[in-house]
Amino acid sequence: MSIANELKRTTLKTAFHYLEKDPEKNAVKLMELVDKFAGNGPDSFPKQREAFRSVLEDPQNNMYQLIMSVLKDIDKDVLKATFENFFFNANIVGWPKQEENRKKYGCNIPWAILLDPTSACNLHCTGCWAAEYGNKLNLTFDEIDSIISQGKRLGVYMYIYTGGEPLVRKKDLIAICEKHSDCQFLSFTNATLIDEAFADDMLRVKNFIPAISVEGFEKATDGRRGDGTYQKVVRAMKLLKEKHLPFGLSCCYTSQNLDSISSFEFIDQMVEWGAKFVWYFHYMPVGNDAVLDLLPNPQQREFMYHRIREIRRTKPIFAMDFQNDGEYVGGCIAGGRRYLHINANGDVDPCVFIHYSDSNIREKTLLECLQSPIFMEYHKEQPFNENHLRPCPMLENPEKLRTMVHRTEAVSTDLQSPESVDHLCDKCVNYAENWTPTAQKLWSESQEKKKLMS
Ligand code: SF4
């Protein structure tokens, strides 16, 4: 770490000390410090910081209420570690390092790495392959450690676990948190393996945040995940809240559950549970057994587009939509542009939904994987569409993925039933065509709005 960065870190630690005493008064002061250190360069998020500052000056604002609830509800040491690892290391230190390496190596360098510690899961959810696949595939402790060490050298401090159920490996995950205490870890989880001992471990290591998968209220959750699951999940959230640990939720929306899972009643329930963020995912028709009827139609997707923005304007929880928020991140973030995915077999996929690869982390370095033909195709072709409401080379631009995979001869890395890229892309053609007019209308409206505001 450079002397300049060390100085910034020390000053921010002092600022945090103030926050502990009087969050309302000192939050604005902390922002002044962040402004000072972030500088004025294009990578210093000037607009985001400006928006953040105006929120901190308005106690009636729902985001102000969210920030204050985070400052008051969350264990101070955990909060401090999150601030250091997420804001400071992953962004202020990591982002410029990623940019530098992008230029140096001529390829994408991610902001986050998603990895599956195991293919195993303790539940048997409808439509999920993990329980059948079982404990066959695992990334070893040393492999995960090596991925993170390589990632840090490239400027990556954010690691997100998917699976399988990552907490089947909870002992190893905690040991990894300890070993890489300068990184932020987030884990998608069904939460049923969160118990008192694990919550205490989370408090001790301070850098692990769960994103708990829920399908809606009890009937919907138990219907898909098995009887009694909902109550176990609610118990886990109660425990996390009592221990002052941060957590969020993850929800997959389909044509069937979209109304209930995005209802204000359910959002209010999330806030009451103590969740600080919710991450919505559009159902993806991935895999030979995908059910196309579950794909939201254009009216439903448009509803979600407006609903997520409304939640962000009115509710004290931070809502994100992986498919409808492309405008904030310049379109598709996969292929290492901002993230990549490594499965439990070590295959390095461009995206958690795009299971085609020509590299395995057991045979290549992380950098070599980023420079592999399929990742270089992503690097060359992004953005896949000027309209960031049509960001995906699969869902909204299926010919793009088809061409990239054929050009590179990447192969299916699906662990259970390999699917040809033509089979996958054929399923998306109608969806893409039907969504285009609505996407164009929404995109023009948002561009107009931006012009008026600038
Ligand atoms: S490949 Fe598609 S699903 Fe994956 S990040 Fe890009 S746009 Fe999103």
Short mmCIF file of C-alpha atoms and ligand atoms in Angstrom, two decimals:
data_model
loop_
_atom_site.label_atom_id
_atom_site.label_comp_id
_atom_site.label_asym_id
_atom_site.label_seq_id
_atom_site.Cartn_x
_atom_site.Cartn_y
_atom_site.Cartn_z
CA MET A 1 0.00 0.00 0.00
CA SER A 2 1.34 3.43 -0.97
CA ILE A 3 2.01 6.09 1.68
CA ALA A 4 -0.82 8.20 0.21
CA ASN A 5 -3.31 5.34 0.56
CA GLU A 6 -2.11 4.54 4.06
CA LEU A 7 -2.69 8.18 5.03
CA LYS A 8 -6.20 8.10 3.55
CA ARG A 9 -6.97 4.93 5.45
CA THR A 10 -5.79 6.35 8.78
CA THR A 11 -7.84 9.52 8.32
CA LEU A 12 -10.95 7.56 7.38
CA LYS A 13 -10.53 5.43 10.51
CA THR A 14 -10.54 8.61 12.57
CA ALA A 15 -13.65 9.80 10.76
CA PHE A 16 -15.36 6.54 11.61
CA HIS A 17 -14.64 7.12 15.24
CA TYR A 18 -16.75 10.31 15.01
CA LEU A 19 -19.57 8.43 13.34
CA GLU A 20 -19.83 6.01 16.23
CA LYS A 21 -20.60 8.91 18.54
CA ASP A 22 -23.14 10.88 16.52
CA PRO A 23 -24.13 9.42 13.12
CA GLU A 24 -26.64 12.14 12.16
CA LYS A 25 -24.19 14.96 12.73
CA ASN A 26 -21.02 13.33 11.50
CA ALA A 27 -22.19 11.49 8.37
CA VAL A 28 -21.87 14.70 6.35
CA LYS A 29 -18.37 15.23 7.73
CA LEU A 30 -17.36 11.76 6.65
CA MET A 31 -18.63 12.49 3.16
CA GLU A 32 -16.45 15.60 3.02
CA LEU A 33 -13.46 13.40 3.72
CA VAL A 34 -14.48 10.86 1.09
CA ASP A 35 -14.81 13.72 -1.43
CA LYS A 36 -11.39 14.98 -0.54
CA PHE A 37 -9.73 11.62 -1.03
CA ALA A 38 -11.63 10.47 -4.07
CA GLY A 39 -10.36 13.47 -6.06
CA ASN A 40 -11.99 14.71 -9.26
CA GLY A 41 -10.95 12.12 -11.83
CA PRO A 42 -13.47 10.27 -14.04
CA ASP A 43 -13.05 7.15 -11.84
CA SER A 44 -13.87 8.99 -8.64
CA PHE A 45 -17.68 8.60 -8.94
CA PRO A 46 -18.40 12.36 -8.73
CA LYS A 47 -22.14 12.08 -9.56
CA GLN A 48 -22.70 9.21 -7.12
CA ARG A 49 -20.92 11.15 -4.38
CA GLU A 50 -23.01 14.25 -5.11
CA ALA A 51 -26.24 12.21 -4.90
CA PHE A 52 -25.05 10.64 -1.65
CA ARG A 53 -24.32 14.02 -0.14
CA SER A 54 -27.81 15.40 -0.94
CA VAL A 55 -29.33 12.32 0.75
CA LEU A 56 -27.28 12.92 3.89
CA GLU A 57 -28.69 16.42 4.13
CA ASP A 58 -32.34 15.30 4.09
CA PRO A 59 -33.62 13.33 7.15
CA GLN A 60 -36.98 12.67 5.44
CA ASN A 61 -35.31 10.86 2.58
CA ASN A 62 -35.77 7.07 2.62
CA MET A 63 -32.08 6.56 1.79
CA TYR A 64 -31.13 8.79 4.71
CA GLN A 65 -33.24 6.52 6.91
CA LEU A 66 -31.50 3.46 5.45
CA ILE A 67 -28.05 4.92 6.07
CA MET A 68 -28.93 5.85 9.65
CA SER A 69 -30.37 2.39 10.27
CA VAL A 70 -27.11 0.86 8.99
CA LEU A 71 -25.06 3.15 11.24
CA LYS A 72 -27.22 2.43 14.29
CA ASP A 73 -28.17 -1.25 13.82
CA ILE A 74 -24.91 -2.78 12.64
CA ASP A 75 -22.06 -3.77 14.94
CA LYS A 76 -19.53 -0.93 14.85
CA ASP A 77 -16.49 -3.13 14.18
CA VAL A 78 -18.28 -4.96 11.37
CA LEU A 79 -19.30 -1.63 9.90
CA LYS A 80 -15.75 -0.36 10.12
CA ALA A 81 -14.42 -3.46 8.37
CA THR A 82 -17.09 -3.19 5.65
CA PHE A 83 -16.25 0.44 5.10
CA GLU A 84 -12.56 -0.31 4.84
CA ASN A 85 -12.90 -3.39 2.63
CA PHE A 86 -15.84 -2.43 0.45
CA PHE A 87 -15.52 1.34 0.08
CA PHE A 88 -11.82 1.77 0.54
CA ASN A 89 -10.11 -1.39 -0.75
CA ALA A 90 -12.60 -2.54 -3.40
CA ASN A 91 -13.27 0.94 -4.78
CA ILE A 92 -10.84 3.69 -3.81
CA VAL A 93 -7.77 1.42 -3.93
CA GLY A 94 -9.00 -1.40 -6.19
CA TRP A 95 -10.74 0.48 -8.99
CA PRO A 96 -7.72 2.51 -10.21
CA LYS A 97 -5.55 -0.61 -9.91
CA GLN A 98 -8.03 -2.53 -12.06
CA GLU A 99 -8.00 0.27 -14.66
CA GLU A 100 -4.22 0.29 -14.70
CA ASN A 101 -4.06 -3.49 -15.19
CA ARG A 102 -6.74 -3.34 -17.88
CA LYS A 103 -4.45 -1.09 -19.89
CA LYS A 104 -1.32 -3.01 -19.02
CA TYR A 105 -2.66 -6.44 -19.98
CA GLY A 106 -5.12 -5.37 -22.71
CA CYS A 107 -8.04 -7.34 -21.26
CA ASN A 108 -10.94 -6.96 -18.84
CA ILE A 109 -10.07 -6.89 -15.13
CA PRO A 110 -13.04 -7.48 -12.83
CA TRP A 111 -14.22 -5.56 -9.78
CA ALA A 112 -15.68 -8.74 -8.23
CA ILE A 113 -15.14 -12.46 -8.56
CA LEU A 114 -18.05 -14.86 -8.06
CA LEU A 115 -17.10 -18.36 -7.10
CA ASP A 116 -18.84 -21.59 -6.14
CA PRO A 117 -17.02 -23.25 -3.22
CA THR A 118 -19.14 -26.38 -3.71
CA SER A 119 -21.77 -27.98 -5.91
CA ALA A 120 -23.42 -29.43 -2.79
CA CYS A 121 -26.61 -28.15 -1.18
CA ASN A 122 -28.59 -29.17 1.88
CA LEU A 123 -32.01 -28.41 0.29
CA HIS A 124 -33.89 -29.90 -2.68
CA CYS A 125 -35.43 -26.87 -4.37
CA THR A 126 -37.68 -27.44 -7.37
CA GLY A 127 -35.76 -26.86 -10.59
CA CYS A 128 -32.31 -26.75 -8.98
CA TRP A 129 -29.64 -29.25 -9.90
CA ALA A 130 -27.46 -28.83 -6.79
CA ALA A 131 -29.05 -31.44 -4.51
CA GLU A 132 -28.85 -34.12 -7.22
CA TYR A 133 -25.31 -33.20 -8.06
CA GLY A 134 -24.31 -33.38 -4.42
CA ASN A 135 -20.90 -33.04 -2.94
CA LYS A 136 -19.06 -34.09 -6.08
CA LEU A 137 -17.31 -30.85 -6.88
CA ASN A 138 -15.50 -28.43 -4.61
CA LEU A 139 -12.91 -25.72 -4.93
CA THR A 140 -10.32 -26.58 -2.29
CA PHE A 141 -9.33 -24.10 0.39
CA ASP A 142 -5.98 -23.62 -1.38
CA GLU A 143 -7.69 -23.00 -4.73
CA ILE A 144 -10.00 -20.34 -3.27
CA ASP A 145 -7.02 -18.82 -1.47
CA SER A 146 -5.02 -18.74 -4.68
CA ILE A 147 -7.86 -17.14 -6.69
CA ILE A 148 -8.14 -14.38 -4.07
CA SER A 149 -4.37 -13.83 -3.87
CA GLN A 150 -4.17 -13.55 -7.66
CA GLY A 151 -7.25 -11.29 -7.67
CA LYS A 152 -5.75 -8.91 -5.13
CA ARG A 153 -2.64 -8.51 -7.24
CA LEU A 154 -4.93 -7.31 -10.04
CA GLY A 155 -6.89 -4.98 -7.70
CA VAL A 156 -9.88 -7.20 -6.84
CA TYR A 157 -11.08 -7.03 -3.22
CA MET A 158 -14.69 -8.17 -3.63
CA TYR A 159 -15.57 -11.90 -3.60
CA ILE A 160 -19.08 -13.30 -3.90
CA TYR A 161 -19.99 -16.93 -3.24
CA THR A 162 -22.71 -18.74 -5.16
CA GLY A 163 -23.29 -22.47 -5.54
CA GLY A 164 -24.56 -25.04 -4.52
CA GLU A 165 -25.01 -23.79 -0.98
CA PRO A 166 -21.77 -22.03 -0.03
CA LEU A 167 -22.38 -22.45 3.72
CA VAL A 168 -21.97 -26.22 3.37
CA ARG A 169 -18.31 -25.10 3.47
CA LYS A 170 -18.78 -22.53 6.23
CA LYS A 171 -15.64 -23.44 8.18
CA ASP A 172 -13.43 -22.90 5.13
CA LEU A 173 -15.24 -19.68 4.24
CA ILE A 174 -14.60 -18.25 7.68
CA ALA A 175 -10.93 -19.29 7.47
CA ILE A 176 -10.71 -17.50 4.10
CA CYS A 177 -12.27 -14.37 5.64
CA GLU A 178 -9.60 -14.48 8.34
CA LYS A 179 -6.77 -14.98 5.89
CA HIS A 180 -7.95 -12.21 3.56
CA SER A 181 -9.15 -9.70 6.11
CA ASP A 182 -8.67 -6.86 3.60
CA CYS A 183 -11.35 -8.28 1.26
CA GLN A 184 -15.15 -8.07 1.41
CA PHE A 185 -17.04 -11.36 1.12
CA LEU A 186 -20.70 -11.70 0.25
CA SER A 187 -22.52 -15.01 -0.07
CA PHE A 188 -25.76 -15.99 -1.70
CA THR A 189 -27.26 -18.53 0.70
CA ASN A 190 -30.48 -20.29 1.60
CA ALA A 191 -29.62 -19.26 5.22
CA THR A 192 -30.70 -22.56 6.76
CA LEU A 193 -27.15 -23.30 7.93
CA ILE A 194 -26.75 -19.99 9.76
CA ASP A 195 -26.66 -20.78 13.48
CA GLU A 196 -25.42 -19.08 16.65
CA ALA A 197 -21.83 -20.37 16.21
CA PHE A 198 -21.66 -19.18 12.61
CA ALA A 199 -23.11 -15.77 13.53
CA ASP A 200 -20.41 -15.48 16.22
CA ASP A 201 -17.78 -16.36 13.61
CA MET A 202 -19.20 -13.64 11.35
CA LEU A 203 -18.91 -11.15 14.21
CA ARG A 204 -15.33 -12.20 14.77
CA VAL A 205 -14.13 -11.99 11.15
CA LYS A 206 -16.34 -8.96 10.31
CA ASN A 207 -16.04 -9.21 6.52
CA PHE A 208 -18.76 -11.70 5.55
CA ILE A 209 -22.26 -10.59 4.49
CA PRO A 210 -25.04 -13.05 3.54
CA ALA A 211 -27.52 -12.35 0.71
CA ILE A 212 -30.38 -14.65 1.65
CA SER A 213 -32.51 -16.19 -1.10
CA VAL A 214 -36.26 -15.92 -0.55
CA GLU A 215 -39.12 -16.76 -2.88
CA GLY A 216 -41.72 -14.57 -1.12
CA PHE A 217 -43.86 -15.37 1.92
CA GLU A 218 -44.16 -18.80 3.59
CA LYS A 219 -46.30 -20.59 1.00
CA ALA A 220 -44.13 -19.53 -1.94
CA THR A 221 -40.83 -20.25 -0.14
CA ASP A 222 -41.85 -23.66 1.22
CA GLY A 223 -43.52 -24.53 -2.10
CA ARG A 224 -40.18 -24.31 -3.88
CA ARG A 225 -37.66 -25.01 -1.11
CA GLY A 226 -39.49 -27.54 1.06
CA ASP A 227 -41.74 -27.40 4.16
CA GLY A 228 -40.30 -25.55 7.13
CA THR A 229 -37.68 -23.66 5.10
CA TYR A 230 -39.36 -20.27 5.51
CA GLN A 231 -39.39 -20.52 9.31
CA LYS A 232 -35.70 -21.51 9.30
CA VAL A 233 -34.87 -18.51 7.11
CA VAL A 234 -36.87 -16.16 9.36
CA ARG A 235 -35.04 -17.58 12.40
CA ALA A 236 -31.67 -16.98 10.72
CA MET A 237 -32.59 -13.35 9.96
CA LYS A 238 -33.77 -12.84 13.56
CA LEU A 239 -30.44 -14.17 14.81
CA LEU A 240 -28.45 -11.92 12.46
CA LYS A 241 -30.50 -8.90 13.52
CA GLU A 242 -30.01 -9.68 17.22
CA LYS A 243 -26.27 -9.98 16.69
CA HIS A 244 -26.20 -6.65 14.79
CA LEU A 245 -24.90 -8.33 11.64
CA PRO A 246 -25.62 -6.93 8.18
CA PHE A 247 -27.49 -9.00 5.61
CA GLY A 248 -29.49 -8.60 2.42
CA LEU A 249 -31.90 -10.66 0.35
CA SER A 250 -31.87 -12.10 -3.12
CA CYS A 251 -35.06 -12.74 -5.11
CA CYS A 252 -35.53 -14.30 -8.51
CA TYR A 253 -38.61 -12.87 -10.27
CA THR A 254 -40.61 -14.90 -12.76
CA SER A 255 -43.88 -14.43 -14.64
CA GLN A 256 -45.54 -16.27 -11.73
CA ASN A 257 -44.18 -14.60 -8.58
CA LEU A 258 -43.33 -11.12 -9.84
CA ASP A 259 -46.33 -9.30 -8.30
CA SER A 260 -45.95 -10.80 -4.83
CA ILE A 261 -42.16 -10.70 -4.62
CA SER A 262 -42.07 -7.00 -5.51
CA SER A 263 -45.19 -5.97 -3.54
CA PHE A 264 -44.83 -3.17 -1.01
CA GLU A 265 -46.16 -5.58 1.60
CA PHE A 266 -43.19 -7.88 0.98
CA ILE A 267 -40.73 -4.99 0.83
CA ASP A 268 -41.99 -3.73 4.21
CA GLN A 269 -41.52 -7.24 5.57
CA MET A 270 -37.90 -7.24 4.32
CA VAL A 271 -37.27 -3.95 6.15
CA GLU A 272 -38.82 -5.38 9.31
CA TRP A 273 -36.64 -8.48 9.08
CA GLY A 274 -33.66 -6.10 9.09
CA ALA A 275 -32.42 -6.56 5.51
CA LYS A 276 -30.41 -3.60 4.24
CA PHE A 277 -30.44 -4.51 0.55
CA VAL A 278 -32.38 -6.67 -1.88
CA TRP A 279 -31.02 -7.94 -5.15
CA TYR A 280 -33.63 -8.91 -7.76
CA PHE A 281 -32.77 -11.32 -10.58
CA HIS A 282 -34.80 -11.81 -13.74
CA TYR A 283 -35.50 -15.51 -14.40
CA MET A 284 -33.03 -16.78 -17.02
CA PRO A 285 -33.94 -19.61 -19.41
CA VAL A 286 -30.62 -21.36 -18.81
CA GLY A 287 -30.28 -25.15 -18.94
CA ASN A 288 -31.94 -27.92 -20.87
CA ASP A 289 -34.82 -28.01 -18.37
CA ALA A 290 -35.56 -24.26 -18.33
CA VAL A 291 -39.27 -23.39 -18.22
CA LEU A 292 -39.90 -20.69 -20.81
CA ASP A 293 -43.30 -19.82 -19.34
CA LEU A 294 -41.51 -18.43 -16.30
CA LEU A 295 -39.94 -15.64 -18.39
CA PRO A 296 -41.60 -12.31 -17.56
CA ASN A 297 -43.45 -10.77 -20.52
CA PRO A 298 -42.63 -7.18 -21.64
CA GLN A 299 -45.42 -5.66 -19.51
CA GLN A 300 -44.19 -7.51 -16.45
CA ARG A 301 -40.59 -6.50 -17.03
CA GLU A 302 -41.63 -2.88 -17.53
CA PHE A 303 -43.55 -3.10 -14.25
CA MET A 304 -40.36 -4.32 -12.51
CA TYR A 305 -38.33 -1.53 -14.12
CA HIS A 306 -40.63 1.09 -12.56
CA ARG A 307 -41.14 -0.82 -9.30
CA ILE A 308 -37.43 -1.08 -8.47
CA ARG A 309 -37.01 2.64 -9.02
CA GLU A 310 -40.04 3.33 -6.84
CA ILE A 311 -38.62 1.15 -4.04
CA ARG A 312 -35.34 3.06 -4.26
CA ARG A 313 -37.24 6.37 -4.02
CA THR A 314 -39.51 5.44 -1.14
CA LYS A 315 -38.30 2.51 1.00
CA PRO A 316 -35.41 2.30 3.50
CA ILE A 317 -33.78 -0.64 1.73
CA PHE A 318 -31.40 -0.59 -1.23
CA ALA A 319 -32.98 -2.46 -4.16
CA MET A 320 -31.05 -3.52 -7.25
CA ASP A 321 -32.20 -5.33 -10.38
CA PHE A 322 -29.51 -7.31 -12.18
CA GLN A 323 -31.30 -7.04 -15.54
CA ASN A 324 -32.93 -3.59 -15.44
CA ASP A 325 -30.09 -1.57 -13.91
CA GLY A 326 -27.71 -1.86 -16.85
CA GLU A 327 -27.88 1.90 -17.38
CA TYR A 328 -25.95 2.50 -14.15
CA VAL A 329 -23.09 0.17 -15.03
CA GLY A 330 -22.72 0.66 -18.79
CA GLY A 331 -24.54 -2.53 -19.83
CA CYS A 332 -23.26 -6.08 -19.41
CA ILE A 333 -20.72 -6.39 -16.59
CA ALA A 334 -19.70 -10.01 -17.31
CA GLY A 335 -16.63 -11.46 -19.04
CA GLY A 336 -14.45 -9.81 -16.42
CA ARG A 337 -15.57 -6.27 -17.32
CA ARG A 338 -16.75 -5.98 -13.73
CA TYR A 339 -17.08 -9.63 -12.74
CA LEU A 340 -16.67 -13.27 -13.74
CA HIS A 341 -17.77 -16.61 -12.33
CA ILE A 342 -15.74 -19.67 -11.32
CA ASN A 343 -17.76 -22.83 -10.75
CA ALA A 344 -17.03 -25.66 -8.31
CA ASN A 345 -15.20 -27.53 -11.08
CA GLY A 346 -12.81 -24.60 -11.57
CA ASP A 347 -14.32 -23.60 -14.95
CA VAL A 348 -14.07 -19.86 -15.48
CA ASP A 349 -17.37 -18.61 -16.95
CA PRO A 350 -17.96 -15.07 -18.22
CA CYS A 351 -21.17 -14.79 -16.17
CA VAL A 352 -23.04 -16.70 -13.50
CA PHE A 353 -25.74 -17.32 -16.14
CA ILE A 354 -23.48 -17.97 -19.14
CA HIS A 355 -21.90 -21.38 -18.76
CA TYR A 356 -19.49 -21.46 -21.70
CA SER A 357 -15.78 -21.43 -21.10
CA ASP A 358 -12.40 -22.25 -22.56
CA SER A 359 -10.46 -22.01 -19.29
CA ASN A 360 -10.13 -23.75 -15.97
CA ILE A 361 -8.50 -22.09 -12.96
CA ARG A 362 -6.70 -25.37 -12.19
CA GLU A 363 -4.84 -25.11 -15.49
CA LYS A 364 -4.38 -21.37 -16.00
CA THR A 365 -3.70 -18.27 -13.94
CA LEU A 366 -6.55 -15.84 -13.38
CA LEU A 367 -4.92 -13.40 -15.78
CA GLU A 368 -4.56 -16.08 -18.47
CA CYS A 369 -8.28 -16.87 -18.06
CA LEU A 370 -9.09 -13.17 -18.54
CA GLN A 371 -7.00 -13.20 -21.71
CA SER A 372 -8.63 -16.38 -23.07
CA PRO A 373 -10.57 -16.20 -26.37
CA ILE A 374 -14.10 -16.10 -24.86
CA PHE A 375 -13.16 -13.36 -22.36
CA MET A 376 -11.43 -11.37 -25.12
CA GLU A 377 -14.63 -11.65 -27.19
CA TYR A 378 -16.52 -10.03 -24.30
CA HIS A 379 -13.82 -7.37 -24.01
CA LYS A 380 -14.05 -6.60 -27.72
CA GLU A 381 -17.85 -6.67 -28.08
CA GLN A 382 -19.03 -4.85 -24.93
CA PRO A 383 -21.40 -3.11 -24.70
CA PHE A 384 -23.54 -5.60 -26.60
CA ASN A 385 -26.18 -2.96 -27.19
CA GLU A 386 -26.20 0.83 -26.95
CA ASN A 387 -29.51 0.46 -25.12
CA HIS A 388 -28.50 -0.70 -21.65
CA LEU A 389 -31.99 -2.08 -21.07
CA ARG A 390 -30.96 -4.72 -23.58
CA PRO A 391 -27.56 -5.47 -22.09
CA CYS A 392 -27.24 -9.24 -22.34
CA PRO A 393 -25.51 -11.17 -25.15
CA MET A 394 -27.88 -14.03 -24.32
CA LEU A 395 -31.28 -12.76 -23.21
CA GLU A 396 -31.67 -9.64 -25.34
CA ASN A 397 -29.02 -10.14 -28.04
CA PRO A 398 -28.84 -13.93 -28.46
CA GLU A 399 -26.99 -13.76 -31.78
CA LYS A 400 -24.06 -12.15 -29.97
CA LEU A 401 -23.51 -15.05 -27.58
CA ARG A 402 -24.07 -17.60 -30.33
CA THR A 403 -21.38 -15.95 -32.47
CA MET A 404 -18.89 -15.48 -29.63
CA VAL A 405 -19.12 -19.09 -28.50
CA HIS A 406 -18.84 -20.46 -32.06
CA ARG A 407 -15.92 -18.15 -32.80
CA THR A 408 -13.98 -19.28 -29.73
CA GLU A 409 -15.08 -22.87 -29.43
CA ALA A 410 -15.82 -22.39 -25.74
CA VAL A 411 -17.68 -25.42 -24.37
CA SER A 412 -20.62 -25.84 -22.03
CA THR A 413 -19.59 -25.96 -18.38
CA ASP A 414 -23.07 -26.90 -17.12
CA LEU A 415 -22.39 -29.40 -14.34
CA GLN A 416 -25.47 -31.50 -14.81
CA SER A 417 -26.68 -31.38 -18.41
CA PRO A 418 -24.47 -29.58 -20.96
CA GLU A 419 -26.56 -27.32 -23.22
CA SER A 420 -25.51 -26.25 -26.70
CA VAL A 421 -25.28 -22.52 -27.25
CA ASP A 422 -27.72 -22.79 -30.15
CA HIS A 423 -30.30 -24.47 -27.91
CA LEU A 424 -29.88 -21.70 -25.32
CA CYS A 425 -29.91 -18.80 -27.77
CA ASP A 426 -32.86 -20.16 -29.78
CA LYS A 427 -34.93 -19.95 -26.58
CA CYS A 428 -34.14 -16.24 -26.23
CA VAL A 429 -34.98 -15.10 -29.78
CA ASN A 430 -38.70 -14.46 -29.19
CA TYR A 431 -38.10 -12.91 -25.80
CA ALA A 432 -35.52 -10.51 -27.29
CA GLU A 433 -37.84 -9.48 -30.14
CA ASN A 434 -40.82 -8.93 -27.85
CA TRP A 435 -38.85 -6.89 -25.33
CA THR A 436 -37.17 -4.57 -27.88
CA PRO A 437 -40.02 -2.02 -28.42
CA THR A 438 -40.59 -1.57 -24.68
CA ALA A 439 -36.84 -1.35 -24.05
CA GLN A 440 -36.57 1.34 -26.75
CA LYS A 441 -39.44 3.35 -25.29
CA LEU A 442 -38.03 3.18 -21.74
CA TRP A 443 -34.51 3.95 -22.93
CA SER A 444 -35.63 7.06 -24.88
CA GLU A 445 -37.60 8.28 -21.87
CA SER A 446 -34.65 7.84 -19.53
CA GLN A 447 -32.26 9.56 -21.97
CA GLU A 448 -34.68 12.49 -22.25
CA LYS A 449 -34.90 12.74 -18.48
CA LYS A 450 -31.10 12.73 -18.21
CA LYS A 451 -30.84 15.54 -20.76
CA LEU A 452 -33.37 17.64 -18.84
CA MET A 453 -31.45 17.13 -15.61
CA SER A 454 -28.00 17.95 -16.99
S1 SF4 B 1 -24.03 -11.83 -19.62
FE1 SF4 B 1 -26.16 -11.17 -19.42
S2 SF4 B 1 -26.79 -11.84 -17.40
FE2 SF4 B 1 -24.55 -11.89 -17.43
S3 SF4 B 1 -23.92 -9.88 -16.70
FE3 SF4 B 1 -24.01 -9.73 -18.92
S4 SF4 B 1 -26.06 -8.91 -19.26
FE4 SF4 B 1 -26.08 -9.74 -17.19
#
